[in-house]
Amino acid sequence: IGKNIIYKKEVTSTQALAHDMARNDASEGTLVVADYQQKGKGRLGREWHSPPGTGLWFSLILRPDIPPQKAPQLTLLTAVAVTEGINKAAGIEAQIKWPNDILIDGKKTAGILTEMQSEPDRVQAVIVGIGININQQPEHFPELLLSKATSLSIAKENKIFSRAKVIAAILERYEDWYYQYLIDGFEQVRKRWEELAVTIGKEITATTVTKTVEGLAQGITEDGVLLLKKKDGQIEHIYSADIH
Ligand code: BTN
């Protein structure tokens, strides 16, 4: 992972560039990283604020031999690797909020966007986009984000981190988890995800497109589906939701 590195000072989005490169046969493990994204992409069509030189904005090209329906497992694997990398490089207790936000002190410090290029029964490439707020100070965040977002620096008394060291720590954890996953499957990843998750074991409210469900977050399935135990004892499967 990261042996082939494409570095750009400025791009529209590392995710878009990685998609193009994957269509043009870029090899597994190719890393596309930029100092600044003019139009960073977040999940659910949102924009990802990517100011110059402050954070880590990168995309990885993977070519796992798995069926398309297992690709979401890689999102959870990525959350585990990024959380462990941050914890190791910064000495911080970051945690995962389902499905794949990474929080410090309850505020979002990193996000993951997993997309794939596939045929009906075969993954051609998975493009994993990772954005991490590293050295931003409060004035770097748009007003609206301040109550919800943080950076490693804000969490660690304004210390300035080496972005190179943080990405190196993450790629090192990534390589370990990814190759173990290809050999042994998802179960170890699932267990570690649950250990690092702030969501599990808590009373939460999940707002889906159609309804709001309250219950105790019990864990995740093989596919990353959240299991919620409601007051009446029934287990609800949550596929996609905002949770509090
Ligand atoms: C989220 O909404 O939480 C996911 C954010 C993902 C942002 C990263 S930054 C690097 C890569 N390039 C993009 O345009 N988006 C992802």
PDB file of C-alpha atoms and ligand atoms in Angstrom:
ATOM      1  CA  ILE A   1       0.000   0.000   0.000  1.00  0.00           C
ATOM      2  CA  GLY A   2       1.412   3.394  -1.001  1.00  0.00           C
ATOM      3  CA  LYS A   3       4.426   2.130  -2.937  1.00  0.00           C
ATOM      4  CA  ASN A   4       3.137   3.973  -5.980  1.00  0.00           C
ATOM      5  CA  ILE A   5       2.458   7.580  -4.894  1.00  0.00           C
ATOM      6  CA  ILE A   6       0.869  10.326  -6.972  1.00  0.00           C
ATOM      7  CA  TYR A   7       1.265  13.670  -5.201  1.00  0.00           C
ATOM      8  CA  LYS A   8      -0.403  16.873  -6.427  1.00  0.00           C
ATOM      9  CA  LYS A   9      -0.308  20.335  -4.921  1.00  0.00           C
ATOM     10  CA  GLU A  10      -3.840  21.002  -6.090  1.00  0.00           C
ATOM     11  CA  VAL A  11      -6.615  18.827  -7.560  1.00  0.00           C
ATOM     12  CA  THR A  12     -10.350  18.987  -8.003  1.00  0.00           C
ATOM     13  CA  SER A  13     -10.633  15.847  -5.868  1.00  0.00           C
ATOM     14  CA  THR A  14      -8.171  13.016  -5.217  1.00  0.00           C
ATOM     15  CA  GLN A  15     -11.173  10.708  -5.466  1.00  0.00           C
ATOM     16  CA  ALA A  16     -11.950  11.773  -9.050  1.00  0.00           C
ATOM     17  CA  LEU A  17      -8.287  11.469 -10.050  1.00  0.00           C
ATOM     18  CA  ALA A  18      -8.008   8.008  -8.445  1.00  0.00           C
ATOM     19  CA  HIS A  19     -11.130   6.875 -10.344  1.00  0.00           C
ATOM     20  CA  ASP A  20      -9.525   7.965 -13.640  1.00  0.00           C
ATOM     21  CA  MET A  21      -6.282   6.248 -12.785  1.00  0.00           C
ATOM     22  CA  ALA A  22      -8.045   3.038 -11.765  1.00  0.00           C
ATOM     23  CA  ARG A  23      -9.826   2.998 -15.139  1.00  0.00           C
ATOM     24  CA  ASN A  24      -6.382   3.296 -16.698  1.00  0.00           C
ATOM     25  CA  ASP A  25      -5.000   0.234 -14.925  1.00  0.00           C
ATOM     26  CA  ALA A  26      -3.297   1.864 -11.923  1.00  0.00           C
ATOM     27  CA  SER A  27      -1.940  -0.877  -9.691  1.00  0.00           C
ATOM     28  CA  GLU A  28      -3.305  -2.033  -6.340  1.00  0.00           C
ATOM     29  CA  GLY A  29      -2.133   0.145  -3.473  1.00  0.00           C
ATOM     30  CA  THR A  30      -1.688   3.308  -5.565  1.00  0.00           C
ATOM     31  CA  LEU A  31      -1.952   6.382  -3.329  1.00  0.00           C
ATOM     32  CA  VAL A  32      -3.231   9.697  -4.677  1.00  0.00           C
ATOM     33  CA  VAL A  33      -2.607  12.558  -2.269  1.00  0.00           C
ATOM     34  CA  ALA A  34      -3.037  16.336  -2.586  1.00  0.00           C
ATOM     35  CA  ASP A  35      -2.307  19.426  -0.499  1.00  0.00           C
ATOM     36  CA  TYR A  36      -5.524  21.084  -1.574  1.00  0.00           C
ATOM     37  CA  GLN A  37      -8.805  19.934  -3.111  1.00  0.00           C
ATOM     38  CA  GLN A  38     -10.916  22.526  -4.891  1.00  0.00           C
ATOM     39  CA  LYS A  39     -13.970  20.325  -4.624  1.00  0.00           C
ATOM     40  CA  GLY A  40     -13.500  17.551  -2.065  1.00  0.00           C
ATOM     41  CA  LYS A  41     -16.312  15.001  -2.118  1.00  0.00           C
ATOM     42  CA  GLY A  42     -18.049  13.851   1.043  1.00  0.00           C
ATOM     43  CA  ARG A  43     -20.638  11.136   1.522  1.00  0.00           C
ATOM     44  CA  LEU A  44     -24.252  11.602   0.429  1.00  0.00           C
ATOM     45  CA  GLY A  45     -23.313  14.242  -2.141  1.00  0.00           C
ATOM     46  CA  ARG A  46     -21.921  16.567   0.512  1.00  0.00           C
ATOM     47  CA  GLU A  47     -18.833  18.670  -0.015  1.00  0.00           C
ATOM     48  CA  TRP A  48     -15.663  17.971   1.982  1.00  0.00           C
ATOM     49  CA  HIS A  49     -13.856  21.117   3.098  1.00  0.00           C
ATOM     50  CA  SER A  50     -10.176  20.615   2.131  1.00  0.00           C
ATOM     51  CA  PRO A  51      -8.176  23.804   2.721  1.00  0.00           C
ATOM     52  CA  PRO A  52      -4.540  23.967   1.504  1.00  0.00           C
ATOM     53  CA  GLY A  53      -1.803  22.354   3.544  1.00  0.00           C
ATOM     54  CA  THR A  54      -3.702  21.717   6.756  1.00  0.00           C
ATOM     55  CA  GLY A  55      -5.147  18.244   6.456  1.00  0.00           C
ATOM     56  CA  LEU A  56      -4.558  14.949   4.710  1.00  0.00           C
ATOM     57  CA  TRP A  57      -6.655  14.429   1.603  1.00  0.00           C
ATOM     58  CA  PHE A  58      -5.951  11.135  -0.118  1.00  0.00           C
ATOM     59  CA  SER A  59      -7.438   8.203  -2.020  1.00  0.00           C
ATOM     60  CA  LEU A  60      -6.239   4.612  -2.253  1.00  0.00           C
ATOM     61  CA  ILE A  61      -6.836   2.296  -5.191  1.00  0.00           C
ATOM     62  CA  LEU A  62      -7.461  -1.305  -4.116  1.00  0.00           C
ATOM     63  CA  ARG A  63      -8.131  -4.339  -6.262  1.00  0.00           C
ATOM     64  CA  PRO A  64      -9.356  -7.010  -3.843  1.00  0.00           C
ATOM     65  CA  ASP A  65     -10.655 -10.267  -5.239  1.00  0.00           C
ATOM     66  CA  ILE A  66     -14.078 -10.017  -3.563  1.00  0.00           C
ATOM     67  CA  PRO A  67     -17.689  -9.861  -4.785  1.00  0.00           C
ATOM     68  CA  PRO A  68     -19.160  -6.329  -5.000  1.00  0.00           C
ATOM     69  CA  GLN A  69     -21.551  -6.863  -2.080  1.00  0.00           C
ATOM     70  CA  LYS A  70     -18.571  -7.275   0.266  1.00  0.00           C
ATOM     71  CA  ALA A  71     -17.012  -3.937  -0.653  1.00  0.00           C
ATOM     72  CA  PRO A  72     -18.683  -2.142   2.325  1.00  0.00           C
ATOM     73  CA  GLN A  73     -16.484  -4.267   4.603  1.00  0.00           C
ATOM     74  CA  LEU A  74     -13.549  -2.235   3.315  1.00  0.00           C
ATOM     75  CA  THR A  75     -15.138   0.933   4.672  1.00  0.00           C
ATOM     76  CA  LEU A  76     -15.146  -0.564   8.154  1.00  0.00           C
ATOM     77  CA  LEU A  77     -11.601  -1.853   7.688  1.00  0.00           C
ATOM     78  CA  THR A  78     -10.544   1.652   6.660  1.00  0.00           C
ATOM     79  CA  ALA A  79     -12.143   3.162   9.765  1.00  0.00           C
ATOM     80  CA  VAL A  80     -10.166   0.720  11.929  1.00  0.00           C
ATOM     81  CA  ALA A  81      -6.846   1.435  10.178  1.00  0.00           C
ATOM     82  CA  VAL A  82      -7.331   5.223  10.217  1.00  0.00           C
ATOM     83  CA  THR A  83      -8.352   5.230  13.888  1.00  0.00           C
ATOM     84  CA  GLU A  84      -5.384   3.097  14.910  1.00  0.00           C
ATOM     85  CA  GLY A  85      -3.025   5.218  12.788  1.00  0.00           C
ATOM     86  CA  ILE A  86      -4.280   8.461  14.339  1.00  0.00           C
ATOM     87  CA  ASN A  87      -4.090   7.030  17.842  1.00  0.00           C
ATOM     88  CA  LYS A  88      -0.547   5.859  17.257  1.00  0.00           C
ATOM     89  CA  ALA A  89       0.797   8.943  15.488  1.00  0.00           C
ATOM     90  CA  ALA A  90      -0.897  11.536  17.695  1.00  0.00           C
ATOM     91  CA  GLY A  91      -1.309   9.765  21.022  1.00  0.00           C
ATOM     92  CA  ILE A  92      -5.016  10.534  20.897  1.00  0.00           C
ATOM     93  CA  GLU A  93      -8.052   8.374  21.647  1.00  0.00           C
ATOM     94  CA  ALA A  94      -9.991   8.651  18.418  1.00  0.00           C
ATOM     95  CA  GLN A  95     -13.159   6.596  18.103  1.00  0.00           C
ATOM     96  CA  ILE A  96     -15.448   5.439  15.329  1.00  0.00           C
ATOM     97  CA  LYS A  97     -19.028   6.589  15.002  1.00  0.00           C
ATOM     98  CA  TRP A  98     -21.141   4.283  12.863  1.00  0.00           C
ATOM     99  CA  PRO A  99     -20.899   3.919   9.980  1.00  0.00           C
ATOM    100  CA  ASN A 100     -17.486   5.474   9.434  1.00  0.00           C
ATOM    101  CA  ASP A 101     -16.901   8.872  10.972  1.00  0.00           C
ATOM    102  CA  ILE A 102     -13.829   9.245  13.149  1.00  0.00           C
ATOM    103  CA  LEU A 103     -14.331  11.372  16.232  1.00  0.00           C
ATOM    104  CA  ILE A 104     -12.138  12.959  18.848  1.00  0.00           C
ATOM    105  CA  ASP A 105     -13.905  14.301  21.945  1.00  0.00           C
ATOM    106  CA  GLY A 106     -17.208  13.709  20.170  1.00  0.00           C
ATOM    107  CA  LYS A 107     -16.350  15.845  17.127  1.00  0.00           C
ATOM    108  CA  LYS A 108     -15.563  14.631  13.628  1.00  0.00           C
ATOM    109  CA  THR A 109     -11.917  14.658  12.672  1.00  0.00           C
ATOM    110  CA  ALA A 110     -11.880  12.292   9.695  1.00  0.00           C
ATOM    111  CA  GLY A 111     -14.253  10.934   7.091  1.00  0.00           C
ATOM    112  CA  ILE A 112     -14.187   8.009   4.682  1.00  0.00           C
ATOM    113  CA  LEU A 113     -15.779   7.679   1.257  1.00  0.00           C
ATOM    114  CA  THR A 114     -15.656   4.238  -0.361  1.00  0.00           C
ATOM    115  CA  GLU A 115     -16.643   3.862  -3.995  1.00  0.00           C
ATOM    116  CA  MET A 116     -16.216   1.011  -6.427  1.00  0.00           C
ATOM    117  CA  GLN A 117     -15.831   0.184 -10.060  1.00  0.00           C
ATOM    118  CA  SER A 118     -17.303  -3.244 -10.654  1.00  0.00           C
ATOM    119  CA  GLU A 119     -18.773  -5.824 -12.966  1.00  0.00           C
ATOM    120  CA  PRO A 120     -21.852  -7.755 -11.748  1.00  0.00           C
ATOM    121  CA  ASP A 121     -19.841 -10.434  -9.976  1.00  0.00           C
ATOM    122  CA  ARG A 122     -16.404  -8.945  -9.613  1.00  0.00           C
ATOM    123  CA  VAL A 123     -14.835  -5.831  -8.119  1.00  0.00           C
ATOM    124  CA  GLN A 124     -12.502  -4.076 -10.541  1.00  0.00           C
ATOM    125  CA  ALA A 125     -11.355  -1.426  -8.133  1.00  0.00           C
ATOM    126  CA  VAL A 126     -12.334   0.038  -4.802  1.00  0.00           C
ATOM    127  CA  ILE A 127     -11.452   3.704  -4.377  1.00  0.00           C
ATOM    128  CA  VAL A 128     -11.108   4.576  -0.703  1.00  0.00           C
ATOM    129  CA  GLY A 129     -11.098   8.318  -0.034  1.00  0.00           C
ATOM    130  CA  ILE A 130      -9.864   9.520   3.343  1.00  0.00           C
ATOM    131  CA  GLY A 131      -9.954  13.069   4.654  1.00  0.00           C
ATOM    132  CA  ILE A 132      -8.335  13.933   7.991  1.00  0.00           C
ATOM    133  CA  ASN A 133      -8.302  17.302   9.705  1.00  0.00           C
ATOM    134  CA  ILE A 134      -4.775  17.602  11.075  1.00  0.00           C
ATOM    135  CA  ASN A 135      -3.435  21.099  11.683  1.00  0.00           C
ATOM    136  CA  GLN A 136      -6.551  23.242  11.273  1.00  0.00           C
ATOM    137  CA  GLN A 137      -7.184  25.832  13.965  1.00  0.00           C
ATOM    138  CA  PRO A 138     -10.747  26.885  14.810  1.00  0.00           C
ATOM    139  CA  GLU A 139     -10.576  29.842  12.381  1.00  0.00           C
ATOM    140  CA  HIS A 140      -9.963  27.432   9.477  1.00  0.00           C
ATOM    141  CA  PHE A 141     -13.395  25.851   9.849  1.00  0.00           C
ATOM    142  CA  PRO A 142     -16.515  27.380   8.356  1.00  0.00           C
ATOM    143  CA  GLU A 143     -18.765  28.671  11.143  1.00  0.00           C
ATOM    144  CA  LEU A 144     -21.328  25.916  10.611  1.00  0.00           C
ATOM    145  CA  LEU A 145     -18.778  23.123  11.021  1.00  0.00           C
ATOM    146  CA  LEU A 146     -17.157  24.390  14.225  1.00  0.00           C
ATOM    147  CA  SER A 147     -19.585  22.756  16.627  1.00  0.00           C
ATOM    148  CA  LYS A 148     -19.260  19.383  14.867  1.00  0.00           C
ATOM    149  CA  ALA A 149     -15.690  19.238  13.532  1.00  0.00           C
ATOM    150  CA  THR A 150     -12.223  19.190  15.062  1.00  0.00           C
ATOM    151  CA  SER A 151      -8.596  18.526  14.090  1.00  0.00           C
ATOM    152  CA  LEU A 152      -5.742  16.616  15.701  1.00  0.00           C
ATOM    153  CA  SER A 153      -4.125  19.949  16.523  1.00  0.00           C
ATOM    154  CA  ILE A 154      -7.199  21.351  18.282  1.00  0.00           C
ATOM    155  CA  ALA A 155      -7.529  18.116  20.239  1.00  0.00           C
ATOM    156  CA  LYS A 156      -3.862  18.230  21.303  1.00  0.00           C
ATOM    157  CA  GLU A 157      -3.356  21.805  22.604  1.00  0.00           C
ATOM    158  CA  ASN A 158      -2.578  23.294  19.168  1.00  0.00           C
ATOM    159  CA  LYS A 159       0.388  21.032  18.559  1.00  0.00           C
ATOM    160  CA  ILE A 160       1.396  21.011  14.869  1.00  0.00           C
ATOM    161  CA  PHE A 161       1.681  17.485  13.485  1.00  0.00           C
ATOM    162  CA  SER A 162       3.782  16.183  10.615  1.00  0.00           C
ATOM    163  CA  ARG A 163       1.228  15.099   8.021  1.00  0.00           C
ATOM    164  CA  ALA A 164       3.824  12.726   6.581  1.00  0.00           C
ATOM    165  CA  LYS A 165       4.117  10.915   9.913  1.00  0.00           C
ATOM    166  CA  VAL A 166       0.355  10.621  10.287  1.00  0.00           C
ATOM    167  CA  ILE A 167      -0.147   9.191   6.792  1.00  0.00           C
ATOM    168  CA  ALA A 168       2.787   6.815   7.284  1.00  0.00           C
ATOM    169  CA  ALA A 169       1.229   5.479  10.512  1.00  0.00           C
ATOM    170  CA  ILE A 170      -2.127   5.025   8.800  1.00  0.00           C
ATOM    171  CA  LEU A 171      -0.690   3.228   5.774  1.00  0.00           C
ATOM    172  CA  GLU A 172       1.297   0.939   8.043  1.00  0.00           C
ATOM    173  CA  ARG A 173      -1.896  -0.045   9.944  1.00  0.00           C
ATOM    174  CA  TYR A 174      -3.773  -0.266   6.618  1.00  0.00           C
ATOM    175  CA  GLU A 175      -1.328  -2.694   5.130  1.00  0.00           C
ATOM    176  CA  ASP A 176      -1.570  -4.976   8.165  1.00  0.00           C
ATOM    177  CA  TRP A 177      -5.358  -5.008   8.243  1.00  0.00           C
ATOM    178  CA  TYR A 178      -5.867  -5.246   4.499  1.00  0.00           C
ATOM    179  CA  TYR A 179      -3.672  -8.283   3.914  1.00  0.00           C
ATOM    180  CA  GLN A 180      -4.992 -10.020   7.022  1.00  0.00           C
ATOM    181  CA  TYR A 181      -8.518  -9.386   5.731  1.00  0.00           C
ATOM    182  CA  LEU A 182      -7.730 -10.840   2.296  1.00  0.00           C
ATOM    183  CA  ILE A 183      -6.394 -14.001   3.931  1.00  0.00           C
ATOM    184  CA  ASP A 184      -8.634 -14.502   6.985  1.00  0.00           C
ATOM    185  CA  GLY A 185     -11.807 -12.593   6.123  1.00  0.00           C
ATOM    186  CA  PHE A 186     -13.821  -9.979   7.960  1.00  0.00           C
ATOM    187  CA  GLU A 187     -14.380 -11.321  11.488  1.00  0.00           C
ATOM    188  CA  GLN A 188     -11.217  -9.868  13.099  1.00  0.00           C
ATOM    189  CA  VAL A 189     -11.936  -6.500  11.499  1.00  0.00           C
ATOM    190  CA  ARG A 190     -15.516  -6.590  12.791  1.00  0.00           C
ATOM    191  CA  LYS A 191     -14.351  -7.290  16.354  1.00  0.00           C
ATOM    192  CA  ARG A 192     -11.752  -4.534  16.305  1.00  0.00           C
ATOM    193  CA  TRP A 193     -14.269  -2.108  14.796  1.00  0.00           C
ATOM    194  CA  GLU A 194     -16.631  -2.804  17.694  1.00  0.00           C
ATOM    195  CA  GLU A 195     -13.842  -2.167  20.223  1.00  0.00           C
ATOM    196  CA  LEU A 196     -13.018   1.193  18.670  1.00  0.00           C
ATOM    197  CA  ALA A 197     -16.613   2.291  18.157  1.00  0.00           C
ATOM    198  CA  VAL A 198     -18.231   4.845  20.447  1.00  0.00           C
ATOM    199  CA  THR A 199     -21.633   3.732  19.202  1.00  0.00           C
ATOM    200  CA  ILE A 200     -21.732   0.204  20.551  1.00  0.00           C
ATOM    201  CA  GLY A 201     -23.367  -0.372  23.951  1.00  0.00           C
ATOM    202  CA  LYS A 202     -25.068   3.049  23.912  1.00  0.00           C
ATOM    203  CA  GLU A 203     -28.694   4.142  23.755  1.00  0.00           C
ATOM    204  CA  ILE A 204     -28.998   5.854  20.406  1.00  0.00           C
ATOM    205  CA  THR A 205     -31.505   7.431  18.078  1.00  0.00           C
ATOM    206  CA  ALA A 206     -31.224   6.488  14.412  1.00  0.00           C
ATOM    207  CA  THR A 207     -32.936   8.703  11.870  1.00  0.00           C
ATOM    208  CA  THR A 208     -33.431   6.928   8.550  1.00  0.00           C
ATOM    209  CA  VAL A 209     -35.154   8.285   5.446  1.00  0.00           C
ATOM    210  CA  THR A 210     -38.474   6.825   6.573  1.00  0.00           C
ATOM    211  CA  LYS A 211     -38.438   6.758  10.373  1.00  0.00           C
ATOM    212  CA  THR A 212     -36.726   7.348  13.699  1.00  0.00           C
ATOM    213  CA  VAL A 213     -35.776   4.359  15.847  1.00  0.00           C
ATOM    214  CA  GLU A 214     -34.483   4.348  19.421  1.00  0.00           C
ATOM    215  CA  GLY A 215     -32.632   1.531  21.046  1.00  0.00           C
ATOM    216  CA  LEU A 216     -29.436   0.011  22.362  1.00  0.00           C
ATOM    217  CA  ALA A 217     -26.701  -0.313  19.730  1.00  0.00           C
ATOM    218  CA  GLN A 218     -25.625  -3.924  20.061  1.00  0.00           C
ATOM    219  CA  GLY A 219     -23.055  -4.397  17.339  1.00  0.00           C
ATOM    220  CA  ILE A 220     -22.576  -4.753  13.612  1.00  0.00           C
ATOM    221  CA  THR A 221     -23.091  -7.663  11.251  1.00  0.00           C
ATOM    222  CA  GLU A 222     -20.754  -9.123   8.614  1.00  0.00           C
ATOM    223  CA  ASP A 223     -21.949  -6.421   6.229  1.00  0.00           C
ATOM    224  CA  GLY A 224     -21.604  -3.509   8.617  1.00  0.00           C
ATOM    225  CA  VAL A 225     -25.329  -3.290   9.325  1.00  0.00           C
ATOM    226  CA  LEU A 226     -26.018  -1.776  12.757  1.00  0.00           C
ATOM    227  CA  LEU A 227     -28.087  -3.901  15.150  1.00  0.00           C
ATOM    228  CA  LEU A 228     -30.398  -1.908  17.387  1.00  0.00           C
ATOM    229  CA  LYS A 229     -32.286  -3.524  20.280  1.00  0.00           C
ATOM    230  CA  LYS A 230     -35.571  -1.714  20.810  1.00  0.00           C
ATOM    231  CA  LYS A 231     -37.477  -1.395  24.117  1.00  0.00           C
ATOM    232  CA  ASP A 232     -39.826  -4.207  23.095  1.00  0.00           C
ATOM    233  CA  GLY A 233     -36.796  -6.476  22.704  1.00  0.00           C
ATOM    234  CA  GLN A 234     -36.950  -6.642  18.936  1.00  0.00           C
ATOM    235  CA  ILE A 235     -33.770  -6.213  16.926  1.00  0.00           C
ATOM    236  CA  GLU A 236     -33.884  -3.614  14.176  1.00  0.00           C
ATOM    237  CA  HIS A 237     -31.355  -3.694  11.310  1.00  0.00           C
ATOM    238  CA  ILE A 238     -30.137  -0.194  10.428  1.00  0.00           C
ATOM    239  CA  TYR A 239     -28.630   0.050   6.950  1.00  0.00           C
ATOM    240  CA  SER A 240     -28.292   3.770   6.541  1.00  0.00           C
ATOM    241  CA  ALA A 241     -29.059   6.544   9.014  1.00  0.00           C
ATOM    242  CA  ASP A 242     -27.818   9.538  10.933  1.00  0.00           C
ATOM    243  CA  ILE A 243     -27.313   8.538  14.545  1.00  0.00           C
ATOM    244  CA  HIS A 244     -27.185  10.439  17.805  1.00  0.00           C
TER     245      HIS A 244
HETATM  246  C1  BTN B   1     -17.399  11.978   4.589  1.00  0.00           C
HETATM  247  O1  BTN B   1     -18.366  12.571   4.092  1.00  0.00           O
HETATM  248  O2  BTN B   1     -17.306  11.810   5.802  1.00  0.00           O
HETATM  249  C2  BTN B   1     -16.309  11.429   3.685  1.00  0.00           C
HETATM  250  C3  BTN B   1     -15.254  12.457   3.362  1.00  0.00           C
HETATM  251  C4  BTN B   1     -14.158  11.941   2.445  1.00  0.00           C
HETATM  252  C5  BTN B   1     -13.181  13.029   2.048  1.00  0.00           C
HETATM  253  C6  BTN B   1     -11.986  12.499   1.310  1.00  0.00           C
HETATM  254  S1  BTN B   1     -10.692  13.697   1.162  1.00  0.00           S
HETATM  255  C7  BTN B   1      -9.835  12.672   0.039  1.00  0.00           C
HETATM  256  C8  BTN B   1     -10.887  12.046  -0.860  1.00  0.00           C
HETATM  257  N1  BTN B   1     -11.143  12.924  -2.006  1.00  0.00           N
HETATM  258  C9  BTN B   1     -12.389  13.429  -1.955  1.00  0.00           C
HETATM  259  O3  BTN B   1     -12.856  14.237  -2.791  1.00  0.00           O
HETATM  260  N2  BTN B   1     -13.050  12.938  -0.888  1.00  0.00           N
HETATM  261  C10 BTN B   1     -12.230  12.016  -0.114  1.00  0.00           C
END
